[in-house]
Amino acid sequence: MHNILIIDDEKRMRDSLKVLLSGEGYEVETADNCQSGIECLKKGPYALVVTDLVTPRLTGFEVMDHVAKHCPETLVIAMTGYASLDSAVEAMRRGAYDYIVKPFNFDVMKLTVERAIDRVNLSRRVRKTEEKYKLLVEEINDGYFVLQDKKLVYANKTFAGMLGYKPEDITGQDFAYFIGLGTYPKFEQLLLTENGDSVQEEFYFKGKEGVDVPVEIRVTRTYTDDRPSLVGICRDIRERKALWDKIIRSEKLASLGGLIAGIAHELNNKLTPVLAYAELMGDSTLDPQNRRRIEIIANSAIGAKKIVESLLLFARQEKPQRKRIDINEVIHNALNLLQYQFKNERIALRLDLKPDLPDIFADFHQMEQVFLNIIKNAFQAMDGTGGQLTIFSLSDEKDIIVEISDTGIGIPPEILPIIFDPFFTTKAEGKGTGLGLSLCHGIVQEHGGEISVTSEPGQTTFQVKLPLNRPEVNHGQDRYSSDDSTEKGVRKTILVIDDEESISLLLSELLEGKYEVARVSNGHEALNVMAGKEFDLIISDIKMPGMDGMEFFKWIEANKPLYKRKIVFTTGVTFDAEVHAFLESTKNPYLTKPFKIAQLMEAVETALMKSEG
């Protein structure tokens, strides 16, 4: 039976979760604040901790720190009623297994706990398997060495091979030469091993090419040839660590992706009226100063929309919108956006872009984001002291190749292998989330390309390779024609279904000049209105409380099939797998929030024309 600790200052929440999880066969204990929770953790092991991030004494982050330091086999699920991207990233950085936003469906909590316990069980099985494996593997298959007076007097082929040498190349060397960065204090501790004692540690050796090699090492103090010696047996654990890191990373990305998807839905709903009303006000008679203010509002809303799209891409929730593009044009566009920074940072630009490069099929804005992120990192590397940025492009038989070099301080060799990892950043706290280069890596991979980096003091070069062949994809094609053939002189009737009052009012205001409009907030209300009135067109949101857009469409299919092709959907979550599959299956037109007024009017007129035909 697995023990679970629940930490929350709300008694009702503690009691509800205890009843829920006890009913699933878990042993459940509770604490009403994080300080008490940490005291519980000191007394006994728990498989899982479910903690609120905010309690009267300490926070859930302190609980995560305690678990990471003292209970590494315990998993943590964080809960919060005040969700933000910063808190999600911080929770994941501190080792949270998952992140749940209050209020939540208890089925979601139950499923999350089940997944966490499955992970605990898997980890235990892995440990047991490793223990059996250690007993079965003969010592000769591991690295074996003998030290006397801190010098290497013997090394077998396996140990020497780990470091990239032959045994005769390293015998007689001072052993400190092979100690990896940051692990020398551990080595000094190993030297203090008492006679007859055996000590096991995870350790880093420095290989022939300067690459740190992680090993699991066991040393024993003994006598060899009547001389005091330290005998070591070690195993290369690079593959195991890489696999484990991959598991951890994929779980963090999955959890963060779900959180981002929910936040994006809400942001898109809020941005829709901001963008549309800014358009409306911009079309009115305003003095130049107020017109400029409205333009700033509209551009800021569009910028926020692009940020949401980038976050969704990072979370692997959004497919590229590909078309034929000129990569040199993308580079010029990115540079134009950074003109001020070039002057402000005193950076000289050298461009060597091969003319007449073949077009590639890619998402223009995503490629622009890749180059913007790389160039901004170059600015940071040159750190306001000036320097030169060099960009060149060329093509070979298979790829377009872009290289971006800077004359900055360079990237330390120990950081290079993890520079594309999510959450990794060298910036000060609060200055970055560590998602920029990870986002670049994801975009390039999604396009079938490769991104790599080389660095030495005084120069860093990023290389981006993108395939010339056209991917067999067709994402996000526009479903609307530009033909404006709505019959004039006849007021058509339109039913708007949306639970967001601001969006419902916006749609009504935009449409009622040409059409008769009725508004409801969910599918049930729509059916009640439709019982007494006919409509020429229905504009329905998909995600709503009560009967949502998908359930409403199924009811229409079964009971009023003539309306089936008279529905235009609106949604802020096309990246959701269920919503995406629904839209693909219905083939009905849809608008992605936030949308422009022209897109709405075109969609309405086209749908009315098709319904009449």
C-alpha positions as a printed NumPy array, in Angstrom:
array([[  0.   ,   0.   ,   0.   ],
       [  1.292,   3.456,  -0.926],
       [  1.351,   6.347,   1.552],
       [  0.133,   9.752,   0.327],
       [  0.504,  13.084,   2.164],
       [ -2.011,  15.877,   1.418],
       [ -1.043,  19.468,   2.365],
       [ -3.743,  22.145,   2.083],
       [ -5.008,  24.837,   4.442],
       [ -8.611,  24.28 ,   3.292],
       [-10.157,  21.582,   5.499],
       [-12.836,  20.759,   2.94 ],
       [-10.184,  20.125,   0.286],
       [ -8.089,  17.96 ,   2.628],
       [-11.075,  15.908,   3.709],
       [-12.402,  15.487,   0.164],
       [ -9.056,  14.324,  -1.184],
       [ -8.567,  11.979,   1.756],
       [-11.959,  10.339,   1.159],
       [-11.286,  10.11 ,  -2.589],
       [ -7.809,   8.582,  -2.317],
       [ -8.565,   6.357,   0.675],
       [-11.377,   4.883,  -1.379],
       [ -8.799,   3.972,  -4.029],
       [ -6.832,   1.936,  -1.488],
       [ -4.131,   4.457,  -0.541],
       [ -2.967,   5.222,   3.01 ],
       [ -3.627,   8.965,   3.333],
       [ -2.36 ,  11.505,   5.884],
       [ -3.051,  15.254,   5.883],
       [ -1.396,  18.48 ,   7.046],
       [ -2.951,  21.949,   7.159],
       [  0.222,  23.863,   6.2  ],
       [  3.55 ,  23.248,   4.514],
       [  5.572,  23.468,   7.758],
       [  3.507,  20.634,   9.266],
       [  3.819,  18.738,   5.999],
       [  7.615,  18.9  ,   6.151],
       [  7.515,  17.588,   9.734],
       [  5.422,  14.633,   8.503],
       [  7.981,  13.965,   5.759],
       [ 10.762,  13.85 ,   8.366],
       [  8.952,  11.09 ,  10.283],
       [  8.266,   8.628,   7.512],
       [  8.544,   7.958,   3.788],
       [  5.699,   8.787,   1.405],
       [  5.244,   7.662,  -2.166],
       [  3.46 ,  10.898,  -3.084],
       [  2.839,  14.42 ,  -1.73 ],
       [ -0.135,  16.476,  -2.985],
       [  0.459,  20.07 ,  -1.843],
       [ -1.109,  23.471,  -2.302],
       [  1.482,  26.069,  -3.372],
       [  0.185,  28.681,  -0.911],
       [ -0.404,  27.92 ,   2.801],
       [ -0.117,  30.122,   5.925],
       [  3.306,  28.76 ,   6.892],
       [  5.863,  28.28 ,   4.134],
       [  4.883,  27.408,   0.542],
       [  4.659,  24.345,  -1.618],
       [  8.005,  25.317,  -3.144],
       [  9.714,  24.723,   0.232],
       [  8.052,  21.307,   0.363],
       [  9.478,  20.513,  -3.092],
       [ 12.95 ,  21.626,  -1.981],
       [ 12.742,  19.391,   1.113],
       [ 11.583,  16.422,  -0.968],
       [ 14.341,  16.953,  -3.548],
       [ 16.984,  17.047,  -0.809],
       [ 15.738,  14.448,   1.669],
       [ 13.104,  12.261,  -0.072],
       [ 14.306,  11.803,  -3.674],
       [ 12.019,   8.793,  -4.238],
       [  8.891,  10.804,  -3.33 ],
       [  6.892,  12.513,  -6.096],
       [  5.089,  15.873,  -5.678],
       [  1.854,  17.054,  -7.297],
       [  1.374,  20.84 ,  -6.941],
       [ -2.088,  22.456,  -6.637],
       [ -2.91 ,  26.144,  -6.951],
       [ -5.871,  28.413,  -7.355],
       [ -3.682,  31.178,  -8.792],
       [ -2.248,  29.683, -11.988],
       [  0.456,  31.465, -13.95 ],
       [  3.147,  30.394, -16.375],
       [  5.848,  31.575, -13.936],
       [  4.498,  29.438, -11.084],
       [  4.197,  26.44 , -13.413],
       [  7.779,  26.804, -14.652],
       [  9.023,  27.298, -11.062],
       [  7.154,  24.187,  -9.887],
       [  8.634,  22.107, -12.696],
       [ 12.089,  23.473, -12.002],
       [ 11.817,  22.414,  -8.387],
       [ 10.892,  18.885,  -9.377],
       [  7.075,  18.743,  -9.339],
       [  5.735,  15.66 , -11.096],
       [  2.55 ,  17.477, -12.151],
       [  0.704,  20.777, -11.703],
       [ -3.09 ,  21.03 , -11.207],
       [ -5.12 ,  24.238, -11.254],
       [ -7.994,  24.701,  -8.776],
       [-10.89 ,  24.169,  -9.052],
       [-10.36 ,  20.771, -10.646],
       [-12.418,  17.717, -11.46 ],
       [-11.726,  14.974,  -8.919],
       [-11.468,  12.465, -11.781],
       [ -8.493,  14.497, -13.045],
       [ -6.853,  14.312,  -9.612],
       [ -7.527,  10.583,  -9.361],
       [ -5.985,   9.973, -12.795],
       [ -2.954,  12.158, -11.996],
       [ -2.362,  10.291,  -8.721],
       [ -2.666,   6.943, -10.529],
       [ -0.035,   8.052, -13.048],
       [  2.271,   9.21 , -10.266],
       [  1.924,   5.929,  -8.36 ],
       [  2.587,   4.008, -11.591],
       [  5.772,   6.046, -11.9  ],
       [  6.737,   5.196,  -8.306],
       [  6.13 ,   1.495,  -8.99 ],
       [  8.186,   1.674, -12.177],
       [ 11.062,   3.376, -10.345],
       [ 11.015,   0.683,  -7.661],
       [ 11.054,  -2.071, -10.27 ],
       [ 13.95 ,  -0.352, -12.041],
       [ 15.906,  -0.187,  -8.771],
       [ 15.249,  -3.863,  -8.005],
       [ 16.293,  -4.823, -11.526],
       [ 19.498,  -2.813, -11.168],
       [ 20.271,  -4.537,  -7.873],
       [ 19.849,  -7.98 ,  -9.477],
       [ 21.933,  -6.852, -12.435],
       [ 24.784,  -5.74 , -10.169],
       [ 24.889,  -9.194,  -8.584],
       [ 24.963, -10.938, -11.968],
       [ 27.561,  -8.821, -13.757],
       [ 31.141,  -9.912, -13.136],
       [ 33.611,  -7.279, -12.033],
       [ 35.682,  -7.799, -15.143],
       [ 32.898,  -6.268, -17.241],
       [ 33.172,  -3.027, -15.281],
       [ 35.956,  -0.506, -15.083],
       [ 38.598,  -1.571, -12.557],
       [ 41.514,   0.484, -11.262],
       [ 44.02 ,   0.608,  -8.393],
       [ 45.442,   3.785,  -6.814],
       [ 48.568,   4.138,  -4.698],
       [ 49.639,   7.552,  -3.408],
       [ 46.948,   9.103,  -5.635],
       [ 48.564,   7.608,  -8.754],
       [ 46.952,   5.122, -11.113],
       [ 49.007,   1.916, -10.872],
       [ 46.548,  -0.326, -12.713],
       [ 43.566,   0.121, -15.06 ],
       [ 41.712,  -2.521, -17.028],
       [ 40.614,  -2.066, -20.655],
       [ 37.048,  -1.168, -19.687],
       [ 38.108,   1.655, -17.395],
       [ 40.65 ,   3.042, -19.853],
       [ 38.12 ,   2.734, -22.691],
       [ 35.575,   4.773, -20.739],
       [ 38.022,   7.663, -20.804],
       [ 39.088,   7.127, -24.421],
       [ 42.548,   5.698, -23.687],
       [ 44.456,   2.423, -23.686],
       [ 45.554,   1.113, -20.244],
       [ 49.243,   1.757, -20.954],
       [ 48.474,   5.406, -21.786],
       [ 47.174,   6.217, -18.318],
       [ 49.079,   3.884, -15.971],
       [ 51.346,   5.919, -13.682],
       [ 49.355,   9.136, -14.161],
       [ 48.204,  11.308, -11.268],
       [ 44.566,  10.255, -10.8  ],
       [ 43.457,  13.859, -10.174],
       [ 44.005,  14.504, -13.901],
       [ 40.977,  12.326, -14.695],
       [ 38.6  ,  13.87 , -12.159],
       [ 35.643,  15.639, -13.768],
       [ 34.595,  19.23 , -13.21 ],
       [ 33.058,  19.821,  -9.788],
       [ 33.676,  16.307,  -8.434],
       [ 37.169,  16.73 ,  -6.939],
       [ 35.757,  17.231,  -3.395],
       [ 34.055,  13.83 ,  -3.741],
       [ 37.373,  12.32 ,  -4.792],
       [ 39.043,  13.75 ,  -1.689],
       [ 36.334,  12.118,   0.425],
       [ 36.968,   8.775,  -1.308],
       [ 40.639,   9.012,  -0.385],
       [ 39.602,   9.17 ,   3.276],
       [ 37.929,   5.745,   3.075],
       [ 38.994,   3.685,   6.075],
       [ 40.836,   0.409,   5.645],
       [ 38.397,  -2.384,   4.759],
       [ 35.49 ,   0.003,   4.159],
       [ 33.627,   0.204,   0.852],
       [ 32.037,   3.436,  -0.427],
       [ 29.736,   3.91 ,  -3.428],
       [ 29.225,   7.235,  -5.249],
       [ 28.122,   8.698,  -8.546],
       [ 31.117,  10.377, -10.047],
       [ 32.374,  12.194, -13.154],
       [ 35.64 ,  11.329, -14.896],
       [ 37.228,  13.605, -17.486],
       [ 37.589,  11.807, -20.813],
       [ 40.298,  12.204, -23.441],
       [ 38.356,  14.873, -25.369],
       [ 37.494,  16.806, -22.212],
       [ 33.974,  15.343, -22.025],
       [ 32.725,  14.433, -18.555],
       [ 31.867,  10.73 , -18.239],
       [ 29.291,   9.905, -15.52 ],
       [ 30.026,   6.668, -13.679],
       [ 28.807,   4.745, -10.687],
       [ 31.905,   4.007,  -8.648],
       [ 32.659,   1.809,  -5.624],
       [ 36.017,   2.099,  -3.865],
       [ 37.558,  -0.067,  -1.173],
       [ 40.62 ,   0.664,   0.969],
       [ 42.929,  -2.354,   0.983],
       [ 46.562,  -3.444,   0.5  ],
       [ 48.155,  -4.337,  -2.83 ],
       [ 51.695,  -5.682,  -2.849],
       [ 51.849,  -4.783,   0.843],
       [ 51.186,  -1.15 ,   0.029],
       [ 48.033,   0.778,   1.029],
       [ 45.799,   1.034,  -2.027],
       [ 42.407,   2.256,  -3.127],
       [ 40.652,  -0.238,  -5.411],
       [ 37.845,   1.118,  -7.584],
       [ 35.156,  -0.543,  -9.673],
       [ 33.089,   1.746, -11.916],
       [ 30.329,   1.507, -14.49 ],
       [ 29.562,   3.971, -17.292],
       [ 26.024,   5.267, -16.659],
       [ 25.734,   7.733, -19.571],
       [ 23.011,   5.746, -21.293],
       [ 21.052,   5.237, -18.079],
       [ 21.246,   8.931, -17.168],
       [ 20.251,   9.981, -20.688],
       [ 17.226,   7.662, -20.618],
       [ 16.192,   8.856, -17.169],
       [ 16.608,  12.504, -18.168],
       [ 14.466,  11.841, -21.241],
       [ 11.694,  10.343, -19.093],
       [ 11.779,  13.284, -16.677],
       [ 11.808,  15.816, -19.504],
       [  8.905,  14.224, -21.368],
       [  6.781,  14.131, -18.212],
       [  7.559,  17.768, -17.409],
       [  6.711,  18.82 , -20.953],
       [  3.452,  16.868, -20.894],
       [  2.398,  18.49 , -17.618],
       [  3.429,  21.981, -18.701],
       [  1.773,  21.467, -22.077],
       [ -1.575,  20.737, -20.456],
       [ -1.3  ,  23.834, -18.275],
       [ -0.324,  26.04 , -21.221],
       [ -3.25 ,  24.74 , -23.262],
       [ -5.724,  25.791, -20.571],
       [ -4.154,  29.22 , -20.137],
       [ -4.075,  29.748, -23.914],
       [ -7.797,  29.054, -24.183],
       [ -8.574,  31.739, -21.612],
       [ -6.134,  34.229, -23.147],
       [ -7.581,  33.76 , -26.626],
       [-11.082,  34.408, -25.271],
       [ -9.927,  37.647, -23.63 ],
       [ -7.938,  38.805, -26.655],
       [-10.861,  38.41 , -29.078],
       [-12.881,  41.466, -27.928],
       [ -9.7  ,  43.506, -27.344],
       [ -8.566,  43.023, -30.938],
       [-12.01 ,  43.456, -32.501],
       [-13.009,  46.567, -30.544],
       [ -9.599,  48.107, -31.277],
       [-10.333,  47.538, -34.971],
       [-13.768,  49.127, -34.63 ],
       [-12.415,  52.177, -32.837],
       [ -9.578,  52.471, -35.332],
       [-12.102,  52.698, -38.169],
       [-13.933,  55.574, -36.485],
       [-13.088,  59.261, -36.801],
       [-10.323,  59.894, -34.291],
       [ -7.633,  62.5  , -33.918],
       [ -4.102,  61.242, -34.778],
       [ -3.033,  60.811, -31.149],
       [ -5.999,  58.609, -30.208],
       [ -5.721,  56.688, -33.48 ],
       [ -2.106,  55.917, -32.588],
       [ -3.192,  54.73 , -29.135],
       [ -5.736,  52.375, -30.685],
       [ -3.069,  51.032, -33.057],
       [ -0.844,  50.289, -30.05 ],
       [ -3.695,  48.37 , -28.372],
       [ -4.348,  46.348, -31.546],
       [ -0.656,  45.609, -32.13 ],
       [ -0.224,  44.576, -28.491],
       [ -3.162,  42.169, -28.808],
       [ -1.639,  40.687, -31.969],
       [  1.696,  40.387, -30.156],
       [  0.015,  38.586, -27.249],
       [ -1.614,  36.215, -29.73 ],
       [  1.813,  35.388, -31.191],
       [  3.17 ,  34.726, -27.696],
       [  0.329,  32.259, -27.079],
       [  1.1  ,  30.566, -30.405],
       [  4.78 ,  30.262, -29.454],
       [  3.914,  28.751, -26.078],
       [  1.6  ,  26.257, -27.75 ],
       [  4.342,  25.332, -30.168],
       [  6.742,  24.774, -27.256],
       [  4.148,  22.519, -25.648],
       [  3.88 ,  20.608, -28.969],
       [  0.215,  21.57 , -29.21 ],
       [  0.327,  23.5  , -32.487],
       [  1.269,  22.326, -35.978],
       [  3.306,  24.547, -38.334],
       [  1.325,  26.497, -40.948],
       [  3.6  ,  25.735, -43.895],
       [  3.893,  27.44 , -47.258],
       [  6.643,  28.219, -49.763],
       [  9.018,  30.789, -48.201],
       [ 12.351,  32.462, -48.959],
       [ 14.669,  31.883, -45.995],
       [ 16.658,  35.051, -46.782],
       [ 13.44 ,  37.063, -46.508],
       [ 12.806,  35.51 , -43.083],
       [ 16.299,  36.524, -41.942],
       [ 15.869,  40.102, -43.219],
       [ 12.501,  40.318, -41.48 ],
       [ 13.999,  39.184, -38.157],
       [ 16.841,  41.696, -38.507],
       [ 14.404,  44.54 , -39.217],
       [ 12.663,  43.797, -35.927],
       [ 15.993,  44.131, -34.105],
       [ 17.344,  47.274, -35.823],
       [ 17.208,  49.357, -32.651],
       [ 19.072,  46.728, -30.631],
       [ 21.903,  46.622, -33.174],
       [ 22.442,  50.367, -32.712],
       [ 21.93 ,  50.301, -28.949],
       [ 24.27 ,  47.333, -28.369],
       [ 26.944,  48.689, -30.785],
       [ 26.979,  45.476, -32.808],
       [ 28.244,  45.345, -36.399],
       [ 26.331,  43.118, -38.799],
       [ 27.968,  41.113, -41.586],
       [ 25.532,  39.466, -43.993],
       [ 26.532,  36.865, -46.564],
       [ 23.221,  35.537, -47.865],
       [ 23.45 ,  33.551, -51.072],
       [ 20.976,  35.006, -53.595],
       [ 18.383,  32.907, -55.407],
       [ 18.258,  30.175, -52.783],
       [ 15.521,  27.582, -53.412],
       [ 12.309,  28.176, -51.477],
       [ 11.455,  25.788, -48.672],
       [  8.092,  24.764, -47.245],
       [  7.988,  26.129, -43.709],
       [  6.059,  28.304, -41.302],
       [  7.347,  31.862, -41.882],
       [  6.591,  33.144, -38.372],
       [  8.062,  30.09 , -36.644],
       [ 11.282,  30.368, -38.667],
       [ 11.392,  34.074, -37.826],
       [ 11.06 ,  33.126, -34.14 ],
       [ 14.027,  30.737, -34.453],
       [ 16.33 ,  33.43 , -35.856],
       [ 15.071,  36.083, -33.429],
       [ 15.862,  33.839, -30.448],
       [ 19.334,  32.927, -31.734],
       [ 20.214,  36.561, -32.517],
       [ 18.941,  37.732, -29.119],
       [ 21.152,  35.108, -27.457],
       [ 24.069,  36.492, -29.462],
       [ 23.305,  39.989, -28.128],
       [ 23.377,  38.583, -24.604],
       [ 26.717,  36.848, -25.267],
       [ 28.263,  40.154, -26.401],
       [ 26.777,  41.76 , -23.271],
       [ 26.63 ,  45.401, -24.348],
       [ 30.386,  45.554, -25.095],
       [ 29.903,  45.557, -28.857],
       [ 31.048,  42.972, -31.345],
       [ 30.162,  41.451, -34.687],
       [ 27.258,  39.263, -35.744],
       [ 27.783,  37.249, -38.927],
       [ 24.949,  35.525, -40.78 ],
       [ 25.35 ,  33.531, -43.966],
       [ 23.073,  31.229, -45.913],
       [ 23.679,  28.657, -48.637],
       [ 22.24 ,  25.429, -49.985],
       [ 23.524,  21.996, -50.879],
       [ 21.727,  19.12 , -52.586],
       [ 19.48 ,  18.389, -49.6  ],
       [ 19.321,  21.397, -47.295],
       [ 19.218,  25.131, -46.832],
       [ 21.933,  26.001, -44.293],
       [ 21.981,  29.142, -42.144],
       [ 24.863,  29.923, -39.772],
       [ 24.763,  32.709, -37.174],
       [ 28.053,  33.572, -35.431],
       [ 28.856,  36.101, -32.718],
       [ 32.066,  37.352, -31.13 ],
       [ 30.783,  37.006, -27.575],
       [ 32.296,  35.263, -24.581],
       [ 31.445,  31.774, -25.839],
       [ 29.558,  28.945, -24.171],
       [ 31.339,  26.854, -21.499],
       [ 31.843,  23.232, -22.673],
       [ 29.921,  21.849, -19.69 ],
       [ 26.839,  23.837, -20.772],
       [ 26.895,  22.97 , -24.504],
       [ 25.227,  19.529, -24.129],
       [ 22.228,  21.016, -22.282],
       [ 21.789,  24.34 , -24.049],
       [ 18.623,  23.19 , -25.85 ],
       [ 17.088,  21.648, -22.712],
       [ 13.752,  23.105, -21.546],
       [ 13.998,  25.417, -18.504],
       [ 17.783,  25.797, -18.841],
       [ 18.898,  29.426, -18.696],
       [ 22.021,  31.336, -17.718],
       [ 20.011,  34.524, -17.196],
       [ 19.286,  35.963, -13.769],
       [ 16.104,  34.842, -12.029],
       [ 13.071,  36.566, -13.525],
       [ 14.937,  37.49 , -16.733],
       [ 13.971,  34.398, -18.72 ],
       [ 12.138,  31.087, -18.527],
       [ 14.765,  29.008, -20.344],
       [ 12.366,  28.145, -23.171],
       [ 13.898,  30.175, -26.043],
       [ 16.473,  27.75 , -27.458],
       [ 14.288,  24.768, -26.572],
       [ 11.568,  26.408, -28.667],
       [ 14.06 ,  26.834, -31.548],
       [ 15.033,  23.175, -31.297],
       [ 11.389,  22.084, -31.35 ],
       [ 10.5  ,  24.278, -34.353],
       [ 13.455,  23.099, -36.435],
       [ 12.804,  19.435, -35.596],
       [  9.099,  19.844, -36.411],
       [ 10.198,  21.032, -39.872],
       [ 12.421,  17.967, -40.327],
       [ 15.635,  19.949, -39.856],
       [ 18.595,  20.066, -37.483],
       [ 20.021,  22.755, -35.196],
       [ 23.493,  22.571, -33.647],
       [ 25.957,  24.833, -31.869],
       [ 29.741,  25.056, -31.632],
       [ 31.59 ,  27.417, -29.33 ],
       [ 34.993,  28.518, -28.153],
       [ 36.102,  31.618, -26.233],
       [ 35.341,  34.615, -28.437],
       [ 33.016,  32.885, -30.897],
       [ 29.775,  30.91 , -30.938],
       [ 28.094,  29.574, -34.082],
       [ 24.562,  28.232, -34.41 ],
       [ 23.836,  26.203, -37.545],
       [ 20.29 ,  25.569, -38.787],
       [ 19.662,  22.997, -41.537],
       [ 16.247,  22.849, -43.214],
       [ 15.294,  20.229, -45.833],
       [ 14.602,  21.323, -49.404],
       [ 11.999,  18.641, -50.075],
       [  8.372,  19.61 , -49.5  ],
       [  6.878,  17.918, -46.397],
       [  3.74 ,  15.937, -47.07 ],
       [  1.582,  18.087, -44.853],
       [ -1.347,  20.421, -45.323],
       [ -1.977,  22.324, -42.136],
       [ -4.354,  25.163, -41.475],
       [ -5.514,  26.016, -44.967],
       [ -8.063,  28.822, -45.129],
       [-11.572,  27.469, -45.608],
       [-13.153,  30.688, -46.685],
       [-13.398,  32.217, -50.132],
       [-13.256,  35.943, -50.673],
       [-16.484,  36.001, -52.685],
       [-18.963,  38.375, -51.083],
       [-22.295,  37.159, -52.411],
       [-24.66 ,  37.558, -49.461],
       [-28.08 ,  38.432, -50.799],
       [-28.7  ,  42.146, -50.306],
       [-31.877,  43.589, -48.902],
       [-32.789,  40.535, -46.818],
       [-32.072,  40.445, -43.08 ],
       [-30.91 ,  36.965, -42.283],
       [-31.227,  35.584, -38.749],
       [-28.147,  34.476, -36.823],
       [-27.943,  32.69 , -33.457],
       [-24.756,  33.323, -31.424],
       [-23.808,  30.69 , -28.806],
       [-20.929,  31.664, -26.486],
       [-20.538,  31.579, -22.694],
       [-18.138,  34.567, -22.747],
       [-20.411,  37.608, -22.405],
       [-17.829,  39.956, -23.923],
       [-17.478,  37.799, -27.051],
       [-21.223,  37.271, -27.365],
       [-21.835,  41.032, -27.171],
       [-19.014,  41.669, -29.634],
       [-20.425,  39.271, -32.241],
       [-23.889,  40.745, -31.815],
       [-22.584,  44.292, -32.232],
       [-20.594,  43.393, -35.345],
       [-23.437,  41.5  , -37.027],
       [-26.63 ,  43.31 , -36.07 ],
       [-26.054,  46.058, -38.643],
       [-26.761,  43.538, -41.421],
       [-28.466,  40.645, -39.647],
       [-31.016,  39.892, -36.951],
       [-29.045,  38.421, -34.054],
       [-30.045,  36.362, -30.991],
       [-27.598,  35.435, -28.199],
       [-27.428,  32.461, -25.791],
       [-24.657,  31.113, -23.539],
       [-24.743,  27.326, -24.148],
       [-26.231,  24.543, -26.244],
       [-29.275,  23.919, -24.014],
       [-30.351,  27.566, -24.242],
       [-29.848,  27.424, -28.004],
       [-32.203,  24.446, -28.359],
       [-34.861,  26.257, -26.326],
       [-34.656,  29.315, -28.607],
       [-34.61 ,  27.184, -31.76 ],
       [-37.816,  25.444, -30.674],
       [-39.75 ,  28.63 , -31.448],
       [-37.694,  30.26 , -34.192],
       [-35.808,  29.418, -37.385],
       [-32.281,  30.699, -38.008],
       [-30.296,  31.076, -41.216],
       [-26.944,  30.627, -39.475],
       [-25.546,  29.597, -36.084],
       [-22.188,  30.794, -34.71 ],
       [-21.193,  28.494, -31.843],
       [-18.251,  28.351, -29.473],
       [-16.929,  24.825, -28.849],
       [-15.777,  24.83 , -25.22 ],
       [-18.686,  25.879, -22.959],
       [-20.203,  24.738, -19.651],
       [-23.348,  22.652, -19.846],
       [-23.953,  21.476, -23.415],
       [-20.83 ,  22.479, -25.339],
       [-20.48 ,  23.015, -29.082],
       [-19.602,  19.396, -29.849],
       [-22.603,  18.005, -27.955],
       [-24.827,  20.641, -29.566],
       [-23.657,  19.586, -33.041],
       [-24.339,  15.904, -32.312],
       [-27.885,  16.794, -31.196],
       [-28.39 ,  18.825, -34.391],
       [-27.116,  15.92 , -36.51 ],
       [-29.596,  13.541, -34.907],
       [-32.633,  15.818, -34.617],
       [-32.341,  18.786, -37.021],
       [-29.932,  17.688, -39.761],
       [-30.874,  20.615, -42.037],
       [-28.976,  22.883, -39.603],
       [-25.828,  20.765, -39.849],
       [-24.245,  22.91 , -42.587],
       [-25.515,  26.183, -41.126],
       [-23.037,  26.232, -38.219],
       [-19.78 ,  28.194, -38.007],
       [-17.649,  27.319, -34.974],
       [-15.396,  29.612, -32.959],
       [-12.686,  28.273, -30.693],
       [ -9.575,  29.242, -28.801],
       [ -8.345,  25.637, -28.586],
       [ -7.766,  24.176, -32.074],
       [ -4.608,  22.637, -30.564],
       [ -6.731,  20.391, -28.314],
       [ -6.705,  16.858, -29.765],
       [-10.442,  16.339, -29.19 ],
       [-11.388,  19.703, -30.718],
       [ -9.036,  19.195, -33.664],
       [-10.517,  15.759, -34.408],
       [-14.06 ,  17.172, -34.108],
       [-13.386,  20.006, -36.571],
       [-11.73 ,  17.624, -39.01 ],
       [-14.687,  15.234, -38.884],
       [-17.446,  17.847, -39.268],
       [-15.756,  19.826, -42.072],
       [-17.689,  22.877, -40.85 ],
       [-15.939,  26.259, -41.114],
       [-14.377,  27.652, -37.948],
       [-12.692,  30.802, -36.67 ],
       [ -9.719,  30.657, -34.313],
       [ -9.82 ,  33.224, -31.502],
       [ -8.759,  35.968, -31.534],
       [ -9.968,  36.745, -35.066],
       [-10.238,  39.941, -37.068],
       [-13.546,  41.544, -38.03 ],
       [-12.933,  40.901, -41.732],
       [-12.412,  37.189, -41.046],
       [-15.712,  37.015, -39.152],
       [-17.713,  38.83 , -41.822],
       [-16.19 ,  36.748, -44.61 ],
       [-16.929,  33.518, -42.753],
       [-20.549,  34.533, -42.116],
       [-21.201,  35.633, -45.696],
       [-19.565,  32.528, -47.169],
       [-21.484,  30.207, -44.832],
       [-24.804,  31.912, -45.653],
       [-24.098,  31.64 , -49.356],
       [-23.251,  27.928, -49.08 ],
       [-26.311,  27.174, -46.932],
       [-28.524,  28.762, -49.584],
       [-26.844,  26.794, -52.328]])
